[in-house]
Amino acid sequence: MRFLLELNQNKAYGQIPIIGPSGKIEYIIKGNLDNPNHTLYLSRTDHTEIGRLFADSSGIISSFIVDVVNHSLVRVKKFNTPMTNLFYVTRLNYLVTGSIKKGTYTFRAGVKNVANVKTIMGNSGVVLVCDIQRPEDIPFILLISILFTQWHVTPLKLPTFPPISRKTSPDIN
């Protein structure tokens, strides 16, 4: 199944539509991409939350957590070795190989490819092309791909979601 995530500056609504294999918007990623410490939310078009990605600051080495509905927490960890650029996804036991910096990488379970992600330049910005083999992996691959992209692409300036109302003000005078 192929999913397209178009990351551009054309519309700043605080969300990124994800186009599914049918050619229609199937999912939406909400949140701020300008800082890896912010939470990203993956939801259906009816705004039902499927999962979220956030930083785990409990340890010395920073890792990220993917929390998908009806699934245990999954961590994304980086192997810090000068010879390799490998990431490991716990619970799913996936290794992420390839070049995240160049935008082409593969999620592997042993020798089997689970998903391939390719970053291309579209007409209005960067497009992530995610080819995912199994439906149960969709939320994990989409959220982790956005995480990797924000590390190596100029950050998008999206508004805080939901917008803060002007009626409430911290000024007590």
PDB file of C-alpha atoms in Angstrom:
ATOM      1  CA  MET A   1       0.000   0.000   0.000  1.00  0.00           C
ATOM      2  CA  ARG A   2       1.390   3.358  -0.996  1.00  0.00           C
ATOM      3  CA  PHE A   3       0.839   6.487   1.106  1.00  0.00           C
ATOM      4  CA  LEU A   4       1.891  10.024   0.150  1.00  0.00           C
ATOM      5  CA  LEU A   5       2.647  12.730   2.702  1.00  0.00           C
ATOM      6  CA  GLU A   6       3.129  16.135   1.116  1.00  0.00           C
ATOM      7  CA  LEU A   7       5.115  18.468   3.347  1.00  0.00           C
ATOM      8  CA  ASN A   8       4.776  21.996   2.036  1.00  0.00           C
ATOM      9  CA  GLN A   9       4.280  25.565   3.137  1.00  0.00           C
ATOM     10  CA  ASN A  10       1.195  26.245   0.968  1.00  0.00           C
ATOM     11  CA  LYS A  11      -1.481  25.751   3.600  1.00  0.00           C
ATOM     12  CA  ALA A  12      -0.668  26.149   7.280  1.00  0.00           C
ATOM     13  CA  TYR A  13      -3.658  24.576   9.002  1.00  0.00           C
ATOM     14  CA  GLY A  14      -1.633  22.668  11.576  1.00  0.00           C
ATOM     15  CA  GLN A  15      -2.166  19.355   9.821  1.00  0.00           C
ATOM     16  CA  ILE A  16      -0.740  17.246   7.020  1.00  0.00           C
ATOM     17  CA  PRO A  17      -3.125  15.162   4.896  1.00  0.00           C
ATOM     18  CA  ILE A  18      -1.999  11.635   4.016  1.00  0.00           C
ATOM     19  CA  ILE A  19      -3.186  10.328   0.677  1.00  0.00           C
ATOM     20  CA  GLY A  20      -3.832   6.596   0.634  1.00  0.00           C
ATOM     21  CA  PRO A  21      -3.732   3.978  -2.126  1.00  0.00           C
ATOM     22  CA  SER A  22      -7.195   5.035  -3.305  1.00  0.00           C
ATOM     23  CA  GLY A  23      -5.926   8.537  -4.131  1.00  0.00           C
ATOM     24  CA  LYS A  24      -8.041  10.133  -1.386  1.00  0.00           C
ATOM     25  CA  ILE A  25      -7.083  11.555   2.004  1.00  0.00           C
ATOM     26  CA  GLU A  26      -7.220   8.706   4.528  1.00  0.00           C
ATOM     27  CA  TYR A  27      -5.286  10.085   7.510  1.00  0.00           C
ATOM     28  CA  ILE A  28      -4.173  13.410   8.969  1.00  0.00           C
ATOM     29  CA  ILE A  29      -1.100  14.218  11.044  1.00  0.00           C
ATOM     30  CA  LYS A  30      -1.673  17.104  13.454  1.00  0.00           C
ATOM     31  CA  GLY A  31       0.774  19.027  15.564  1.00  0.00           C
ATOM     32  CA  ASN A  32       3.965  21.027  15.261  1.00  0.00           C
ATOM     33  CA  LEU A  33       6.849  19.705  13.220  1.00  0.00           C
ATOM     34  CA  ASP A  34       9.199  22.568  14.057  1.00  0.00           C
ATOM     35  CA  ASN A  35      10.427  20.885  17.231  1.00  0.00           C
ATOM     36  CA  PRO A  36      11.041  17.144  17.783  1.00  0.00           C
ATOM     37  CA  ASN A  37       9.920  17.533  21.409  1.00  0.00           C
ATOM     38  CA  HIS A  38       6.316  18.259  20.413  1.00  0.00           C
ATOM     39  CA  THR A  39       3.680  15.552  20.129  1.00  0.00           C
ATOM     40  CA  LEU A  40       2.409  14.543  16.703  1.00  0.00           C
ATOM     41  CA  TYR A  41      -1.068  13.006  16.362  1.00  0.00           C
ATOM     42  CA  LEU A  42      -2.237  10.625  13.642  1.00  0.00           C
ATOM     43  CA  SER A  43      -5.991  10.531  13.107  1.00  0.00           C
ATOM     44  CA  ARG A  44      -8.557   9.444  10.562  1.00  0.00           C
ATOM     45  CA  THR A  45     -10.401  12.040   8.501  1.00  0.00           C
ATOM     46  CA  ASP A  46     -13.274  11.916  11.029  1.00  0.00           C
ATOM     47  CA  HIS A  47     -10.719  13.066  13.698  1.00  0.00           C
ATOM     48  CA  THR A  48     -10.597   9.691  15.478  1.00  0.00           C
ATOM     49  CA  GLU A  49      -7.098   9.423  16.937  1.00  0.00           C
ATOM     50  CA  ILE A  50      -5.097   6.384  15.834  1.00  0.00           C
ATOM     51  CA  GLY A  51      -1.762   7.142  17.474  1.00  0.00           C
ATOM     52  CA  ARG A  52       0.770   9.712  18.600  1.00  0.00           C
ATOM     53  CA  LEU A  53       4.520  10.198  18.636  1.00  0.00           C
ATOM     54  CA  PHE A  54       6.384  12.018  21.402  1.00  0.00           C
ATOM     55  CA  ALA A  55       9.865  12.289  22.892  1.00  0.00           C
ATOM     56  CA  ASP A  56      10.860  10.122  25.838  1.00  0.00           C
ATOM     57  CA  SER A  57      13.047  12.258  28.074  1.00  0.00           C
ATOM     58  CA  SER A  58      13.354   9.773  30.909  1.00  0.00           C
ATOM     59  CA  GLY A  59      16.793   8.495  29.934  1.00  0.00           C
ATOM     60  CA  ILE A  60      20.121  10.025  29.042  1.00  0.00           C
ATOM     61  CA  ILE A  61      19.824   8.954  25.408  1.00  0.00           C
ATOM     62  CA  SER A  62      16.791  10.498  23.832  1.00  0.00           C
ATOM     63  CA  SER A  63      14.355   8.118  22.230  1.00  0.00           C
ATOM     64  CA  PHE A  64      10.886   8.559  20.848  1.00  0.00           C
ATOM     65  CA  ILE A  65       7.695   6.718  21.695  1.00  0.00           C
ATOM     66  CA  VAL A  66       4.911   5.751  19.314  1.00  0.00           C
ATOM     67  CA  ASP A  67       1.618   5.154  21.105  1.00  0.00           C
ATOM     68  CA  VAL A  68      -0.965   3.477  18.849  1.00  0.00           C
ATOM     69  CA  VAL A  69      -4.493   2.681  20.023  1.00  0.00           C
ATOM     70  CA  ASN A  70      -4.862  -0.975  21.113  1.00  0.00           C
ATOM     71  CA  HIS A  71      -1.120  -1.634  20.932  1.00  0.00           C
ATOM     72  CA  SER A  72       1.695  -1.510  23.459  1.00  0.00           C
ATOM     73  CA  LEU A  73       4.146   1.409  23.402  1.00  0.00           C
ATOM     74  CA  VAL A  74       6.881   1.251  20.771  1.00  0.00           C
ATOM     75  CA  ARG A  75      10.213   3.060  21.124  1.00  0.00           C
ATOM     76  CA  VAL A  76      12.447   4.340  18.342  1.00  0.00           C
ATOM     77  CA  LYS A  77      16.111   4.160  19.351  1.00  0.00           C
ATOM     78  CA  LYS A  78      19.300   5.008  17.509  1.00  0.00           C
ATOM     79  CA  PHE A  79      22.389   2.829  17.637  1.00  0.00           C
ATOM     80  CA  ASN A  80      25.209   5.248  18.333  1.00  0.00           C
ATOM     81  CA  THR A  81      28.047   3.769  16.360  1.00  0.00           C
ATOM     82  CA  PRO A  82      30.312   5.756  14.042  1.00  0.00           C
ATOM     83  CA  MET A  83      30.219   3.030  11.377  1.00  0.00           C
ATOM     84  CA  THR A  84      26.444   2.651  11.021  1.00  0.00           C
ATOM     85  CA  ASN A  85      23.322   4.770  10.941  1.00  0.00           C
ATOM     86  CA  LEU A  86      20.817   2.256  12.303  1.00  0.00           C
ATOM     87  CA  PHE A  87      17.569   2.757  14.152  1.00  0.00           C
ATOM     88  CA  TYR A  88      15.685   0.105  16.079  1.00  0.00           C
ATOM     89  CA  VAL A  89      11.921  -0.007  16.670  1.00  0.00           C
ATOM     90  CA  THR A  90      11.217  -1.969  19.868  1.00  0.00           C
ATOM     91  CA  ARG A  91       8.294  -4.379  20.278  1.00  0.00           C
ATOM     92  CA  LEU A  92       8.003  -4.617  16.487  1.00  0.00           C
ATOM     93  CA  ASN A  93      11.684  -5.610  16.230  1.00  0.00           C
ATOM     94  CA  TYR A  94      12.283  -3.536  13.114  1.00  0.00           C
ATOM     95  CA  LEU A  95      15.660  -2.252  12.013  1.00  0.00           C
ATOM     96  CA  VAL A  96      15.658   0.894   9.928  1.00  0.00           C
ATOM     97  CA  THR A  97      18.457   0.792   7.356  1.00  0.00           C
ATOM     98  CA  GLY A  98      19.430   3.059   4.514  1.00  0.00           C
ATOM     99  CA  SER A  99      20.150   6.750   4.468  1.00  0.00           C
ATOM    100  CA  ILE A 100      17.717   8.867   6.445  1.00  0.00           C
ATOM    101  CA  LYS A 101      19.734  11.935   5.496  1.00  0.00           C
ATOM    102  CA  LYS A 102      19.311  11.158   1.777  1.00  0.00           C
ATOM    103  CA  GLY A 103      15.665  10.243   2.314  1.00  0.00           C
ATOM    104  CA  THR A 104      15.658   6.592   1.270  1.00  0.00           C
ATOM    105  CA  TYR A 105      15.347   3.966   3.985  1.00  0.00           C
ATOM    106  CA  THR A 106      13.783   0.594   4.706  1.00  0.00           C
ATOM    107  CA  PHE A 107      12.065  -0.897   7.735  1.00  0.00           C
ATOM    108  CA  ARG A 108      13.174  -4.543   8.071  1.00  0.00           C
ATOM    109  CA  ALA A 109      12.084  -7.485  10.201  1.00  0.00           C
ATOM    110  CA  GLY A 110      15.111  -9.744   9.857  1.00  0.00           C
ATOM    111  CA  VAL A 111      15.789 -10.029   6.126  1.00  0.00           C
ATOM    112  CA  LYS A 112      12.192  -9.220   5.161  1.00  0.00           C
ATOM    113  CA  ASN A 113      11.272  -5.675   4.056  1.00  0.00           C
ATOM    114  CA  VAL A 114       8.283  -4.341   5.976  1.00  0.00           C
ATOM    115  CA  ALA A 115       8.180  -0.860   4.421  1.00  0.00           C
ATOM    116  CA  ASN A 116      10.188   1.394   2.118  1.00  0.00           C
ATOM    117  CA  VAL A 117      10.222   5.173   2.430  1.00  0.00           C
ATOM    118  CA  LYS A 118      11.496   7.532  -0.239  1.00  0.00           C
ATOM    119  CA  THR A 119      11.687  11.324  -0.059  1.00  0.00           C
ATOM    120  CA  ILE A 120      11.129  13.118  -3.351  1.00  0.00           C
ATOM    121  CA  MET A 121      10.688  16.738  -4.388  1.00  0.00           C
ATOM    122  CA  GLY A 122       7.164  17.471  -5.598  1.00  0.00           C
ATOM    123  CA  ASN A 123       5.738  20.582  -7.257  1.00  0.00           C
ATOM    124  CA  SER A 124       5.084  22.342  -3.963  1.00  0.00           C
ATOM    125  CA  GLY A 125       7.543  20.754  -1.540  1.00  0.00           C
ATOM    126  CA  VAL A 126       8.879  17.521  -0.109  1.00  0.00           C
ATOM    127  CA  VAL A 127       6.788  14.371  -0.570  1.00  0.00           C
ATOM    128  CA  LEU A 128       7.264  11.203   1.461  1.00  0.00           C
ATOM    129  CA  VAL A 129       6.338   8.049  -0.447  1.00  0.00           C
ATOM    130  CA  CYS A 130       5.697   5.211   2.014  1.00  0.00           C
ATOM    131  CA  ASP A 131       5.233   1.692   0.611  1.00  0.00           C
ATOM    132  CA  ILE A 132       3.900  -0.355   3.536  1.00  0.00           C
ATOM    133  CA  GLN A 133       3.381  -4.121   3.275  1.00  0.00           C
ATOM    134  CA  ARG A 134       1.020  -4.820   6.211  1.00  0.00           C
ATOM    135  CA  PRO A 135      -2.018  -2.741   7.293  1.00  0.00           C
ATOM    136  CA  GLU A 136      -1.165  -3.066  11.009  1.00  0.00           C
ATOM    137  CA  ASP A 137       2.144  -1.250  10.426  1.00  0.00           C
ATOM    138  CA  ILE A 138       0.597   1.844   8.822  1.00  0.00           C
ATOM    139  CA  PRO A 139       0.401   4.123  11.917  1.00  0.00           C
ATOM    140  CA  PHE A 140       3.915   3.206  13.070  1.00  0.00           C
ATOM    141  CA  ILE A 141       5.589   3.743   9.701  1.00  0.00           C
ATOM    142  CA  LEU A 142       3.774   7.033   9.028  1.00  0.00           C
ATOM    143  CA  LEU A 143       4.634   8.567  12.407  1.00  0.00           C
ATOM    144  CA  ILE A 144       8.246   7.370  12.419  1.00  0.00           C
ATOM    145  CA  SER A 145       8.748   8.623   8.845  1.00  0.00           C
ATOM    146  CA  ILE A 146       7.604  12.098   9.884  1.00  0.00           C
ATOM    147  CA  LEU A 147      10.040  11.965  12.813  1.00  0.00           C
ATOM    148  CA  PHE A 148      12.979  11.097  10.542  1.00  0.00           C
ATOM    149  CA  THR A 149      11.981  13.754   8.026  1.00  0.00           C
ATOM    150  CA  GLN A 150      11.885  16.568  10.565  1.00  0.00           C
ATOM    151  CA  TRP A 151      15.464  15.742  11.536  1.00  0.00           C
ATOM    152  CA  HIS A 152      16.806  16.295   8.024  1.00  0.00           C
ATOM    153  CA  VAL A 153      14.415  18.668   6.246  1.00  0.00           C
ATOM    154  CA  THR A 154      13.907  22.378   6.911  1.00  0.00           C
ATOM    155  CA  PRO A 155      11.249  22.473   9.641  1.00  0.00           C
ATOM    156  CA  LEU A 156       7.728  23.424   8.682  1.00  0.00           C
ATOM    157  CA  LYS A 157       6.193  26.338  10.525  1.00  0.00           C
ATOM    158  CA  LEU A 158       2.730  25.108  11.443  1.00  0.00           C
ATOM    159  CA  PRO A 159       0.433  26.844  13.918  1.00  0.00           C
ATOM    160  CA  THR A 160      -0.256  25.373  17.337  1.00  0.00           C
ATOM    161  CA  PHE A 161      -3.141  22.932  17.094  1.00  0.00           C
ATOM    162  CA  PRO A 162      -5.831  23.696  18.165  1.00  0.00           C
ATOM    163  CA  PRO A 163      -5.631  27.480  17.761  1.00  0.00           C
ATOM    164  CA  ILE A 164      -5.521  29.409  21.029  1.00  0.00           C
ATOM    165  CA  SER A 165      -8.559  31.624  21.473  1.00  0.00           C
ATOM    166  CA  ARG A 166      -8.005  35.339  21.998  1.00  0.00           C
ATOM    167  CA  LYS A 167     -10.736  35.346  24.665  1.00  0.00           C
ATOM    168  CA  THR A 168      -8.409  33.758  27.201  1.00  0.00           C
ATOM    169  CA  SER A 169      -5.454  35.922  28.043  1.00  0.00           C
ATOM    170  CA  PRO A 170      -2.743  35.512  30.674  1.00  0.00           C
ATOM    171  CA  ASP A 171      -2.925  39.278  31.359  1.00  0.00           C
ATOM    172  CA  ILE A 172      -4.772  39.752  34.666  1.00  0.00           C
ATOM    173  CA  ASN A 173      -5.307  43.506  34.196  1.00  0.00           C
TER     174      ASN A 173
END
